[in-house]
Amino acid sequence: MITRLFGELKKILSLRSLQARIFLIVLAAGLVPSVIMRYGILGNYEERSIEQRISTVQNQLMIVGNHLLSNNYFNTKPEGYTSGVSRDVIDAELEMISNLYEGRVMIIDSSLKVVKDTYGLSEGKTIISEEVIRCFQGENISKYDKEHGYIEMTTPISDTGEDGDRIVAVMLTSITNEWIVATLEVLGRKALILESLMIVVIVAMAIVLSAALTRPFNRVTEAINEVKAGYSDESISVPDYAETAHIVDAFNQLLKRMRALDNSRQEFVENVSHELKTPMAAIKVLADSLLDQRDAPAELYREFLEDIVSEIDRENQIITDLLALVKMDKKAQELNISVLNVNDMVELILKRLRPMARKKDVEVVFESMRPVVAEVDEVKMTLIMTNLVENAIKYNKEHGWVKVDLDADHQYFTFRVSDSGLGIPEDSLAHIYERFYRVDKSHSREIGGTGLGLAITKSAVLMHRGVITVTSVEGEGTSFSVKIPLICVAGNGGPVIEKL
């Protein structure tokens, strides 16, 4: 238990951790109220004790004051103040109060002369004190001097006559607060012991609570580490908190994406191997056939060599497309941005591709809604348009048509290629941008495609922060639409779109 406690404390020492912050919050929530309560209780006890002590002494002094008046203590007749017995009794009462409260009582008449001093030091002397003067004016004064450890108060002695109450004398009393201080010290020690025990309990509770509250996050970390180490590839689940559920859900989505990428890479390697191996196998077959026919005519040699050249060209095309795709996959690649007339670019591309269209008797039509000038990478933009128009021609029907539309608004320009070709099955639309994917492999091989054109096109569109969409009906035709920002600034990590 102690080892585990020290282990948790070691984790808590790292203030960057959530467990440390929870620990500090719980600790503060427990300690601050206890400290405030301790000082509040002691302060309230001291205040109430002072008030009660002042009230008790004042009551006794008021009783003594009444005795002073009833026994003519302040009578100034020549024969004396009062009878000796009465004066001795009153003096004894004053001495008793002085001894009981370990203080000093002085009686001061209206001429500010000290009539009685229980210490016997100031009798017959004149005293000028603000508290005494204010008391003669009808204001009772009580003062607690915590620094010097005494309580000072004034008590008026009033005589009721025909003209009303008249203050004939004032009792100035000073009493010690040692009893209160001693009681506070005892209470303070007990409170300190209790507070120390509370601190130990609160620290233990803070450690336990911080560990318990962060345990789900630790389970998330452990599950992720297992996936990272390769011990598991299953989706994880920690539904303890909404926060852990969100983290786990995001991780599971990432894991799903990573699996898809891993499968895609594996499939890509297999496809590359297959695509590169096929021309090589064909070349070997042709070469072996020539070697086996020692006396073959020149026409046969020429035919076989033409087939070999065709396979080499096909291999070269696959490698070229692969290199282009790899270059586009580099995230830090910068676009070579320049201001171009998109209308002229489209006209030039269509001019290059119309001979191919005439061979298949496919009519190519270009319709521009307005002049379009944009900041794009000329090479990659040419690649996008060429691939889409070339595919529309290759996969078209005889006597078909290809329509190219160009339009723009204040922020984007749209390049759309529609055709009357073979169309794409609905279940294949989600895969057409995958590398080496072919809707009809046998037909594609006859046409000569590598299965990388649309993957390259999409990569180039994304590098421009654009969007490519497709709609198709099998047997009726296909329409690709590319939407590119008019203004695009290249930078590290990709281009940044500036809105007009």
Short mmCIF file of C-alpha atoms in Angstrom, two decimals:
data_model
loop_
_atom_site.label_atom_id
_atom_site.label_comp_id
_atom_site.label_asym_id
_atom_site.label_seq_id
_atom_site.Cartn_x
_atom_site.Cartn_y
_atom_site.Cartn_z
CA MET A 1 0.00 0.00 0.00
CA ILE A 2 2.83 2.37 0.94
CA THR A 3 4.74 1.52 -2.26
CA ARG A 4 1.64 2.21 -4.34
CA LEU A 5 1.09 5.49 -2.50
CA PHE A 6 4.65 6.62 -3.26
CA GLY A 7 4.19 5.55 -6.87
CA GLU A 8 1.12 7.74 -7.19
CA LEU A 9 2.97 10.64 -5.53
CA LYS A 10 5.78 10.26 -8.08
CA LYS A 11 3.27 10.63 -10.90
CA ILE A 12 1.76 13.66 -9.20
CA LEU A 13 5.14 15.42 -9.09
CA SER A 14 4.76 16.01 -12.81
CA LEU A 15 2.48 19.04 -12.75
CA ARG A 16 1.80 18.71 -16.48
CA SER A 17 -0.23 15.56 -15.90
CA LEU A 18 -3.99 15.57 -15.45
CA GLN A 19 -3.61 13.44 -12.33
CA ALA A 20 -1.39 16.10 -10.73
CA ARG A 21 -3.92 18.82 -11.45
CA ILE A 22 -6.81 16.78 -10.09
CA PHE A 23 -4.70 16.05 -7.00
CA LEU A 24 -4.00 19.75 -6.44
CA ILE A 25 -7.65 20.69 -6.97
CA VAL A 26 -8.89 18.08 -4.48
CA LEU A 27 -6.12 19.04 -2.04
CA ALA A 28 -6.97 22.73 -2.28
CA ALA A 29 -10.70 21.99 -2.01
CA GLY A 30 -10.04 20.10 1.22
CA LEU A 31 -7.33 22.23 2.84
CA VAL A 32 -8.49 25.76 2.13
CA PRO A 33 -11.91 25.37 3.81
CA SER A 34 -10.32 23.61 6.81
CA VAL A 35 -7.74 26.38 7.27
CA ILE A 36 -10.39 29.06 6.87
CA MET A 37 -12.64 27.24 9.31
CA ARG A 38 -9.83 26.90 11.84
CA TYR A 39 -8.94 30.58 11.85
CA GLY A 40 -12.60 31.55 11.61
CA ILE A 41 -13.55 29.49 14.67
CA LEU A 42 -10.58 30.73 16.70
CA GLY A 43 -11.19 34.32 15.68
CA ASN A 44 -14.90 34.07 16.43
CA TYR A 45 -14.16 32.47 19.83
CA GLU A 46 -11.73 35.26 20.70
CA GLU A 47 -14.18 37.95 19.66
CA ARG A 48 -17.07 36.43 21.59
CA SER A 49 -14.87 35.81 24.65
CA ILE A 50 -13.79 39.47 24.67
CA GLU A 51 -17.37 40.67 24.31
CA GLN A 52 -18.57 38.33 27.07
CA ARG A 53 -15.71 39.33 29.39
CA ILE A 54 -16.39 43.03 28.81
CA SER A 55 -20.10 42.50 29.37
CA THR A 56 -19.51 40.55 32.63
CA VAL A 57 -17.06 43.10 34.02
CA GLN A 58 -19.31 46.00 33.01
CA ASN A 59 -22.25 44.47 34.87
CA GLN A 60 -20.22 44.04 38.01
CA LEU A 61 -18.84 47.57 37.72
CA MET A 62 -22.36 48.94 37.26
CA ILE A 63 -23.37 47.19 40.49
CA VAL A 64 -20.36 48.69 42.28
CA GLY A 65 -21.24 52.09 40.81
CA ASN A 66 -24.74 51.87 42.25
CA HIS A 67 -23.22 51.00 45.62
CA LEU A 68 -20.98 54.04 45.34
CA LEU A 69 -23.95 56.33 44.80
CA SER A 70 -26.17 54.72 47.43
CA ASN A 71 -23.45 55.05 50.05
CA ASN A 72 -22.60 58.69 49.22
CA TYR A 73 -19.09 57.70 48.09
CA PHE A 74 -18.69 61.07 46.34
CA ASN A 75 -20.16 63.21 49.18
CA THR A 76 -17.87 66.21 49.71
CA LYS A 77 -19.22 67.29 53.14
CA PRO A 78 -16.56 68.21 55.72
CA GLU A 79 -17.54 65.31 57.95
CA GLY A 80 -16.42 62.84 55.19
CA TYR A 81 -17.66 60.84 52.28
CA THR A 82 -19.52 58.06 53.98
CA SER A 83 -19.31 55.75 56.95
CA GLY A 84 -16.05 53.82 57.32
CA VAL A 85 -17.79 50.45 57.12
CA SER A 86 -19.52 51.28 53.84
CA ARG A 87 -16.33 52.64 52.28
CA ASP A 88 -14.35 49.57 53.31
CA VAL A 89 -17.00 47.30 51.85
CA ILE A 90 -16.94 49.17 48.52
CA ASP A 91 -13.15 49.21 48.42
CA ALA A 92 -13.20 45.47 49.06
CA GLU A 93 -15.56 44.98 46.14
CA LEU A 94 -13.26 46.96 43.88
CA GLU A 95 -10.25 44.99 45.07
CA MET A 96 -12.13 41.76 44.49
CA ILE A 97 -12.91 42.76 40.89
CA SER A 98 -9.31 43.84 40.37
CA ASN A 99 -7.96 40.53 41.68
CA LEU A 100 -10.59 38.40 39.96
CA TYR A 101 -9.81 39.80 36.52
CA GLU A 102 -6.14 40.58 37.22
CA GLY A 103 -6.74 44.19 36.39
CA ARG A 104 -6.85 47.73 37.68
CA VAL A 105 -9.84 49.90 38.54
CA MET A 106 -9.66 53.67 38.89
CA ILE A 107 -12.57 55.90 39.91
CA ILE A 108 -12.36 59.42 38.45
CA ASP A 109 -14.73 62.21 39.50
CA SER A 110 -16.07 65.04 37.37
CA SER A 111 -12.96 67.16 38.02
CA LEU A 112 -10.83 64.36 36.47
CA LYS A 113 -9.31 63.60 39.85
CA VAL A 114 -8.57 59.96 40.74
CA VAL A 115 -10.69 59.15 43.77
CA LYS A 116 -9.77 55.46 43.98
CA ASP A 117 -7.00 53.35 42.39
CA THR A 118 -6.89 49.65 43.22
CA TYR A 119 -3.14 49.77 42.57
CA GLY A 120 -2.83 52.74 44.98
CA LEU A 121 -0.56 54.63 42.61
CA SER A 122 -2.63 57.48 41.21
CA GLU A 123 -5.09 58.44 44.00
CA GLY A 124 -5.44 62.20 44.30
CA LYS A 125 -3.85 62.78 40.90
CA THR A 126 -5.54 64.32 37.92
CA ILE A 127 -5.86 62.20 34.81
CA ILE A 128 -6.64 63.52 31.37
CA SER A 129 -7.72 60.68 29.09
CA GLU A 130 -9.73 60.76 25.87
CA GLU A 131 -11.71 57.71 26.95
CA VAL A 132 -12.62 59.30 30.31
CA ILE A 133 -13.67 62.60 28.73
CA ARG A 134 -15.80 60.85 26.12
CA CYS A 135 -17.42 58.76 28.85
CA PHE A 136 -18.37 61.93 30.76
CA GLN A 137 -20.00 63.05 27.51
CA GLY A 138 -22.17 59.91 27.55
CA GLU A 139 -20.16 57.52 25.33
CA ASN A 140 -19.07 54.16 26.71
CA ILE A 141 -15.67 53.06 25.49
CA SER A 142 -14.20 49.55 25.40
CA LYS A 143 -10.91 48.75 23.68
CA TYR A 144 -9.06 45.48 23.20
CA ASP A 145 -5.31 45.78 22.81
CA LYS A 146 -4.25 42.36 21.50
CA GLU A 147 -0.61 43.35 21.15
CA HIS A 148 -0.16 44.32 24.82
CA GLY A 149 -2.67 41.83 26.15
CA TYR A 150 -5.27 43.87 27.99
CA ILE A 151 -8.85 45.14 27.73
CA GLU A 152 -9.65 48.73 28.68
CA MET A 153 -13.16 50.04 29.34
CA THR A 154 -14.95 53.00 30.87
CA THR A 155 -18.09 52.74 33.03
CA PRO A 156 -20.17 55.85 33.83
CA ILE A 157 -21.60 56.35 37.34
CA SER A 158 -24.85 58.27 36.85
CA ASP A 159 -26.87 60.03 39.53
CA THR A 160 -30.56 60.55 38.89
CA GLY A 161 -31.82 63.96 40.07
CA GLU A 162 -34.50 66.50 39.33
CA ASP A 163 -32.59 67.61 36.20
CA GLY A 164 -32.29 64.01 34.93
CA ASP A 165 -29.31 61.67 34.85
CA ARG A 166 -25.95 63.23 35.55
CA ILE A 167 -22.58 61.45 35.31
CA VAL A 168 -20.77 62.16 38.54
CA ALA A 169 -17.82 59.83 38.04
CA VAL A 170 -16.23 57.35 35.64
CA MET A 171 -14.62 54.01 36.37
CA LEU A 172 -11.59 53.37 34.13
CA THR A 173 -10.87 49.64 34.17
CA SER A 174 -8.03 47.62 32.63
CA ILE A 175 -8.14 43.82 32.79
CA THR A 176 -5.82 41.19 31.38
CA ASN A 177 -6.73 38.80 28.57
CA GLU A 178 -4.27 36.08 29.60
CA TRP A 179 -7.06 33.63 30.28
CA ILE A 180 -8.47 34.15 26.78
CA VAL A 181 -4.99 33.86 25.24
CA ALA A 182 -4.30 30.66 27.16
CA THR A 183 -7.61 29.18 26.06
CA LEU A 184 -6.91 30.18 22.46
CA GLU A 185 -3.51 28.49 22.63
CA VAL A 186 -5.06 25.27 23.87
CA LEU A 187 -7.75 25.41 21.20
CA GLY A 188 -5.13 26.29 18.58
CA ARG A 189 -3.01 23.26 19.47
CA LYS A 190 -6.01 20.97 19.34
CA ALA A 191 -7.11 22.53 16.05
CA LEU A 192 -3.59 22.10 14.65
CA ILE A 193 -3.56 18.41 15.59
CA LEU A 194 -7.00 17.95 14.04
CA GLU A 195 -5.93 19.90 10.95
CA SER A 196 -2.80 17.76 10.59
CA LEU A 197 -4.92 14.62 10.68
CA MET A 198 -7.27 16.18 8.13
CA ILE A 199 -4.30 17.01 5.89
CA VAL A 200 -3.16 13.40 5.94
CA VAL A 201 -6.68 12.19 5.15
CA ILE A 202 -7.17 14.83 2.43
CA VAL A 203 -3.80 14.02 0.80
CA ALA A 204 -4.67 10.32 0.77
CA MET A 205 -8.12 11.08 -0.65
CA ALA A 206 -6.59 13.39 -3.27
CA ILE A 207 -4.16 10.66 -4.36
CA VAL A 208 -6.89 8.03 -4.52
CA LEU A 209 -9.38 10.28 -6.33
CA SER A 210 -6.81 11.60 -8.83
CA ALA A 211 -5.71 8.04 -9.60
CA ALA A 212 -9.31 6.81 -9.90
CA LEU A 213 -10.43 9.71 -12.10
CA THR A 214 -7.48 9.36 -14.50
CA ARG A 215 -7.58 5.54 -14.67
CA PRO A 216 -9.80 5.52 -17.81
CA PHE A 217 -7.25 7.72 -19.58
CA ASN A 218 -4.52 5.29 -18.54
CA ARG A 219 -6.57 2.46 -20.03
CA VAL A 220 -6.83 4.45 -23.27
CA THR A 221 -3.04 4.88 -23.29
CA GLU A 222 -2.46 1.18 -22.60
CA ALA A 223 -4.85 0.16 -25.37
CA ILE A 224 -3.16 2.53 -27.83
CA ASN A 225 0.28 1.22 -26.80
CA GLU A 226 -0.88 -2.35 -27.44
CA VAL A 227 -2.02 -1.36 -30.92
CA LYS A 228 1.25 0.52 -31.49
CA ALA A 229 3.31 -2.45 -30.33
CA GLY A 230 1.41 -4.74 -32.68
CA TYR A 231 -0.15 -6.93 -29.99
CA SER A 232 -3.63 -5.97 -31.13
CA ASP A 233 -5.31 -4.33 -34.10
CA GLU A 234 -8.85 -4.38 -32.74
CA SER A 235 -10.86 -1.23 -32.06
CA ILE A 236 -10.62 -0.08 -28.44
CA SER A 237 -13.46 0.90 -26.12
CA VAL A 238 -13.24 2.95 -22.89
CA PRO A 239 -16.75 4.39 -22.34
CA ASP A 240 -16.16 5.58 -18.74
CA TYR A 241 -16.33 9.29 -19.61
CA ALA A 242 -17.67 11.22 -22.56
CA GLU A 243 -14.13 12.56 -23.07
CA THR A 244 -12.56 9.09 -23.21
CA ALA A 245 -15.34 7.94 -25.53
CA HIS A 246 -14.56 10.85 -27.90
CA ILE A 247 -10.81 10.15 -27.77
CA VAL A 248 -11.35 6.43 -28.38
CA ASP A 249 -13.77 7.12 -31.21
CA ALA A 250 -11.24 9.45 -32.87
CA PHE A 251 -8.49 6.85 -32.41
CA ASN A 252 -10.68 4.10 -33.84
CA GLN A 253 -11.41 6.27 -36.86
CA LEU A 254 -7.67 6.86 -37.24
CA LEU A 255 -7.00 3.14 -36.83
CA LYS A 256 -9.59 2.39 -39.49
CA ARG A 257 -7.94 4.92 -41.78
CA MET A 258 -4.51 3.42 -41.10
CA ARG A 259 -5.82 -0.08 -41.89
CA ALA A 260 -7.28 1.22 -45.14
CA LEU A 261 -3.98 2.90 -46.01
CA ASP A 262 -2.05 -0.24 -45.13
CA ASN A 263 -4.36 -2.35 -47.28
CA SER A 264 -4.10 0.23 -50.03
CA ARG A 265 -0.30 0.16 -49.89
CA GLN A 266 -0.26 -3.61 -49.92
CA GLU A 267 -2.64 -3.71 -52.85
CA PHE A 268 -0.62 -1.00 -54.55
CA VAL A 269 2.60 -3.01 -54.23
CA GLU A 270 0.84 -6.09 -55.59
CA ASN A 271 -0.62 -4.12 -58.48
CA VAL A 272 2.71 -2.46 -59.28
CA SER A 273 4.44 -5.83 -59.24
CA HIS A 274 1.76 -7.30 -61.49
CA GLU A 275 1.66 -4.35 -63.89
CA LEU A 276 5.44 -4.22 -64.26
CA LYS A 277 5.77 -7.98 -64.50
CA THR A 278 3.18 -8.37 -67.28
CA PRO A 279 5.10 -6.44 -70.01
CA MET A 280 8.33 -8.11 -68.96
CA ALA A 281 6.70 -11.53 -69.25
CA ALA A 282 5.35 -10.63 -72.70
CA ILE A 283 8.79 -9.45 -73.84
CA LYS A 284 10.38 -12.69 -72.60
CA VAL A 285 7.80 -14.80 -74.44
CA LEU A 286 8.38 -12.87 -77.67
CA ALA A 287 12.14 -13.09 -77.30
CA ASP A 288 12.03 -16.83 -76.57
CA SER A 289 9.82 -17.35 -79.62
CA LEU A 290 12.35 -15.57 -81.80
CA LEU A 291 15.20 -17.65 -80.36
CA ASP A 292 13.31 -20.87 -81.06
CA GLN A 293 12.72 -19.93 -84.72
CA ARG A 294 16.23 -19.76 -86.12
CA ASP A 295 15.15 -19.50 -89.76
CA ALA A 296 12.15 -17.23 -89.24
CA PRO A 297 11.49 -14.70 -92.00
CA ALA A 298 12.37 -11.02 -91.55
CA GLU A 299 8.69 -10.06 -91.53
CA LEU A 300 8.14 -12.26 -88.44
CA TYR A 301 11.17 -10.76 -86.74
CA ARG A 302 9.85 -7.28 -87.49
CA GLU A 303 6.39 -8.14 -86.14
CA PHE A 304 7.84 -9.61 -82.92
CA LEU A 305 10.17 -6.64 -82.45
CA GLU A 306 7.25 -4.22 -82.89
CA ASP A 307 5.38 -6.12 -80.17
CA ILE A 308 8.46 -5.96 -77.94
CA VAL A 309 8.75 -2.18 -78.50
CA SER A 310 5.04 -1.82 -77.68
CA GLU A 311 5.49 -3.68 -74.38
CA ILE A 312 8.57 -1.58 -73.56
CA ASP A 313 6.57 1.60 -74.26
CA ARG A 314 3.82 0.31 -72.00
CA GLU A 315 6.35 -0.44 -69.23
CA ASN A 316 7.85 3.02 -69.65
CA GLN A 317 4.42 4.62 -69.44
CA ILE A 318 3.63 2.76 -66.19
CA ILE A 319 6.95 3.84 -64.65
CA THR A 320 6.41 7.46 -65.79
CA ASP A 321 2.94 7.55 -64.27
CA LEU A 322 4.19 5.98 -61.04
CA LEU A 323 6.94 8.60 -60.73
CA ALA A 324 4.43 11.39 -61.35
CA LEU A 325 2.12 9.95 -58.69
CA VAL A 326 4.95 9.60 -56.15
CA LYS A 327 5.98 13.21 -56.70
CA MET A 328 2.43 14.39 -56.11
CA ASP A 329 2.22 12.37 -52.90
CA LYS A 330 4.95 14.50 -51.32
CA LYS A 331 3.09 16.79 -48.92
CA ALA A 332 5.77 19.48 -48.83
CA GLN A 333 5.90 19.91 -52.61
CA GLU A 334 5.20 23.44 -53.74
CA LEU A 335 3.10 24.35 -56.73
CA ASN A 336 4.70 26.39 -59.47
CA ILE A 337 1.99 29.04 -59.58
CA SER A 338 1.54 31.35 -62.55
CA VAL A 339 -1.29 33.47 -63.93
CA LEU A 340 -2.79 31.67 -66.92
CA ASN A 341 -5.62 32.14 -69.38
CA VAL A 342 -7.57 28.93 -68.77
CA ASN A 343 -9.54 29.31 -72.02
CA ASP A 344 -6.35 29.27 -74.08
CA MET A 345 -5.04 26.30 -72.10
CA VAL A 346 -8.18 24.28 -72.82
CA GLU A 347 -8.10 25.18 -76.52
CA LEU A 348 -4.47 24.03 -76.76
CA ILE A 349 -5.17 20.71 -74.99
CA LEU A 350 -8.18 19.99 -77.22
CA LYS A 351 -6.11 20.81 -80.30
CA ARG A 352 -3.59 18.12 -79.28
CA LEU A 353 -6.27 15.51 -78.57
CA ARG A 354 -8.59 16.05 -81.56
CA PRO A 355 -6.53 13.76 -83.84
CA MET A 356 -7.13 10.94 -81.35
CA ALA A 357 -10.85 11.79 -81.35
CA ARG A 358 -11.03 11.78 -85.16
CA LYS A 359 -9.60 8.25 -85.25
CA LYS A 360 -12.60 7.07 -83.19
CA ASP A 361 -15.00 9.47 -84.94
CA VAL A 362 -15.69 11.25 -81.63
CA GLU A 363 -16.82 14.86 -81.80
CA VAL A 364 -15.15 17.17 -79.25
CA VAL A 365 -17.01 20.40 -78.37
CA PHE A 366 -15.72 23.22 -76.16
CA GLU A 367 -18.10 25.73 -74.58
CA SER A 368 -16.84 28.61 -72.40
CA MET A 369 -19.29 30.80 -70.47
CA ARG A 370 -16.76 33.60 -69.90
CA PRO A 371 -13.00 34.34 -70.07
CA VAL A 372 -11.23 32.73 -67.11
CA VAL A 373 -7.87 33.83 -65.70
CA ALA A 374 -6.54 31.88 -62.71
CA GLU A 375 -3.39 31.32 -60.66
CA VAL A 376 -2.54 27.62 -61.14
CA ASP A 377 0.34 25.26 -61.79
CA GLU A 378 0.40 25.02 -65.59
CA VAL A 379 1.94 21.53 -65.77
CA LYS A 380 -0.41 19.95 -63.23
CA MET A 381 -3.46 21.76 -64.57
CA THR A 382 -2.61 20.54 -68.07
CA LEU A 383 -2.27 17.03 -66.65
CA ILE A 384 -5.74 17.23 -65.06
CA MET A 385 -7.48 18.41 -68.21
CA THR A 386 -5.57 16.09 -70.54
CA ASN A 387 -6.31 12.97 -68.47
CA LEU A 388 -10.04 13.72 -68.23
CA VAL A 389 -10.50 14.59 -71.93
CA GLU A 390 -8.28 11.68 -73.08
CA ASN A 391 -10.26 9.21 -70.93
CA ALA A 392 -13.53 10.61 -72.31
CA ILE A 393 -12.24 9.94 -75.84
CA LYS A 394 -10.70 6.52 -75.12
CA TYR A 395 -13.71 5.09 -73.31
CA ASN A 396 -16.27 6.49 -75.73
CA LYS A 397 -18.42 4.84 -78.36
CA GLU A 398 -17.87 5.23 -82.06
CA HIS A 399 -19.59 8.32 -83.47
CA GLY A 400 -19.86 9.60 -79.90
CA TRP A 401 -19.22 13.04 -78.46
CA VAL A 402 -17.21 14.77 -75.73
CA LYS A 403 -18.28 18.13 -74.34
CA VAL A 404 -15.94 20.39 -72.38
CA ASP A 405 -17.49 23.26 -70.34
CA LEU A 406 -15.62 26.10 -68.63
CA ASP A 407 -17.25 28.51 -66.21
CA ALA A 408 -16.26 30.67 -63.22
CA ASP A 409 -17.68 32.73 -60.39
CA HIS A 410 -15.97 35.26 -58.10
CA GLN A 411 -13.99 32.55 -56.28
CA TYR A 412 -13.69 29.33 -58.33
CA PHE A 413 -13.56 28.17 -61.94
CA THR A 414 -15.22 24.92 -63.01
CA PHE A 415 -13.91 22.56 -65.72
CA ARG A 416 -16.43 19.90 -66.73
CA VAL A 417 -15.90 16.99 -69.18
CA SER A 418 -18.98 15.03 -70.29
CA ASP A 419 -19.09 12.15 -72.76
CA SER A 420 -21.45 9.66 -74.37
CA GLY A 421 -19.21 6.72 -73.55
CA LEU A 422 -19.42 3.39 -71.79
CA GLY A 423 -20.23 4.85 -68.36
CA ILE A 424 -19.12 3.55 -64.95
CA PRO A 425 -21.08 1.04 -62.85
CA GLU A 426 -22.43 2.51 -59.62
CA ASP A 427 -20.47 0.08 -57.44
CA SER A 428 -17.21 1.17 -59.10
CA LEU A 429 -17.60 4.95 -58.66
CA ALA A 430 -16.06 4.87 -55.15
CA HIS A 431 -12.91 3.11 -56.45
CA ILE A 432 -12.07 4.89 -59.70
CA TYR A 433 -9.40 7.08 -58.03
CA GLU A 434 -7.57 4.07 -56.60
CA ARG A 435 -4.23 3.23 -58.17
CA PHE A 436 -4.37 0.58 -60.89
CA TYR A 437 -8.14 0.22 -60.49
CA ARG A 438 -9.93 -0.55 -63.75
CA VAL A 439 -13.67 -0.83 -64.26
CA ASP A 440 -13.24 -3.24 -67.19
CA LYS A 441 -9.71 -4.63 -67.08
CA SER A 442 -9.81 -6.43 -70.42
CA HIS A 443 -11.17 -3.39 -72.24
CA SER A 444 -8.70 -1.11 -70.48
CA ARG A 445 -5.77 -3.29 -71.53
CA GLU A 446 -6.93 -3.06 -75.16
CA ILE A 447 -7.08 0.72 -74.87
CA GLY A 448 -3.69 0.82 -73.19
CA GLY A 449 -4.37 2.56 -69.89
CA THR A 450 -2.19 2.06 -66.83
CA GLY A 451 -4.93 2.55 -64.20
CA LEU A 452 -3.07 5.55 -62.72
CA GLY A 453 -4.55 8.44 -64.69
CA LEU A 454 -7.45 9.30 -62.35
CA ALA A 455 -5.27 8.81 -59.24
CA ILE A 456 -2.79 11.34 -60.68
CA THR A 457 -5.64 13.68 -61.63
CA LYS A 458 -7.16 13.66 -58.15
CA SER A 459 -3.77 14.29 -56.51
CA ALA A 460 -3.19 17.30 -58.76
CA VAL A 461 -6.69 18.65 -58.00
CA LEU A 462 -6.15 18.29 -54.23
CA MET A 463 -2.80 20.08 -54.47
CA HIS A 464 -4.72 23.06 -55.86
CA ARG A 465 -7.17 22.79 -52.93
CA GLY A 466 -9.81 21.88 -55.48
CA VAL A 467 -12.62 19.32 -55.68
CA ILE A 468 -13.31 16.66 -58.32
CA THR A 469 -16.72 14.96 -58.62
CA VAL A 470 -18.15 12.40 -61.01
CA THR A 471 -21.59 11.32 -62.16
CA SER A 472 -22.13 8.39 -64.49
CA VAL A 473 -24.78 6.10 -65.91
CA GLU A 474 -23.55 2.79 -67.25
CA GLY A 475 -24.02 2.61 -71.00
CA GLU A 476 -24.97 6.29 -71.32
CA GLY A 477 -21.92 8.32 -70.39
CA THR A 478 -19.88 10.01 -67.66
CA SER A 479 -19.35 13.56 -66.45
CA PHE A 480 -16.32 14.74 -64.44
CA SER A 481 -16.41 18.18 -62.78
CA VAL A 482 -13.32 19.91 -61.37
CA LYS A 483 -13.63 23.01 -59.18
CA ILE A 484 -10.40 25.01 -58.62
CA PRO A 485 -9.84 28.31 -56.72
CA LEU A 486 -9.07 31.26 -58.98
CA ILE A 487 -6.36 32.51 -56.64
CA CYS A 488 -4.00 30.01 -55.05
CA VAL A 489 -0.77 30.72 -53.16
CA ALA A 490 1.73 27.87 -52.92
CA GLY A 491 3.58 27.29 -49.67
CA ASN A 492 5.05 24.63 -47.45
CA GLY A 493 2.46 22.02 -46.67
CA GLY A 494 0.36 22.93 -49.70
CA PRO A 495 -1.38 25.93 -51.21
CA VAL A 496 -3.51 28.42 -49.37
CA ILE A 497 -6.73 29.69 -50.91
CA GLU A 498 -7.25 33.43 -50.96
CA LYS A 499 -10.83 34.53 -51.30
CA LEU A 500 -11.55 37.37 -53.69
#
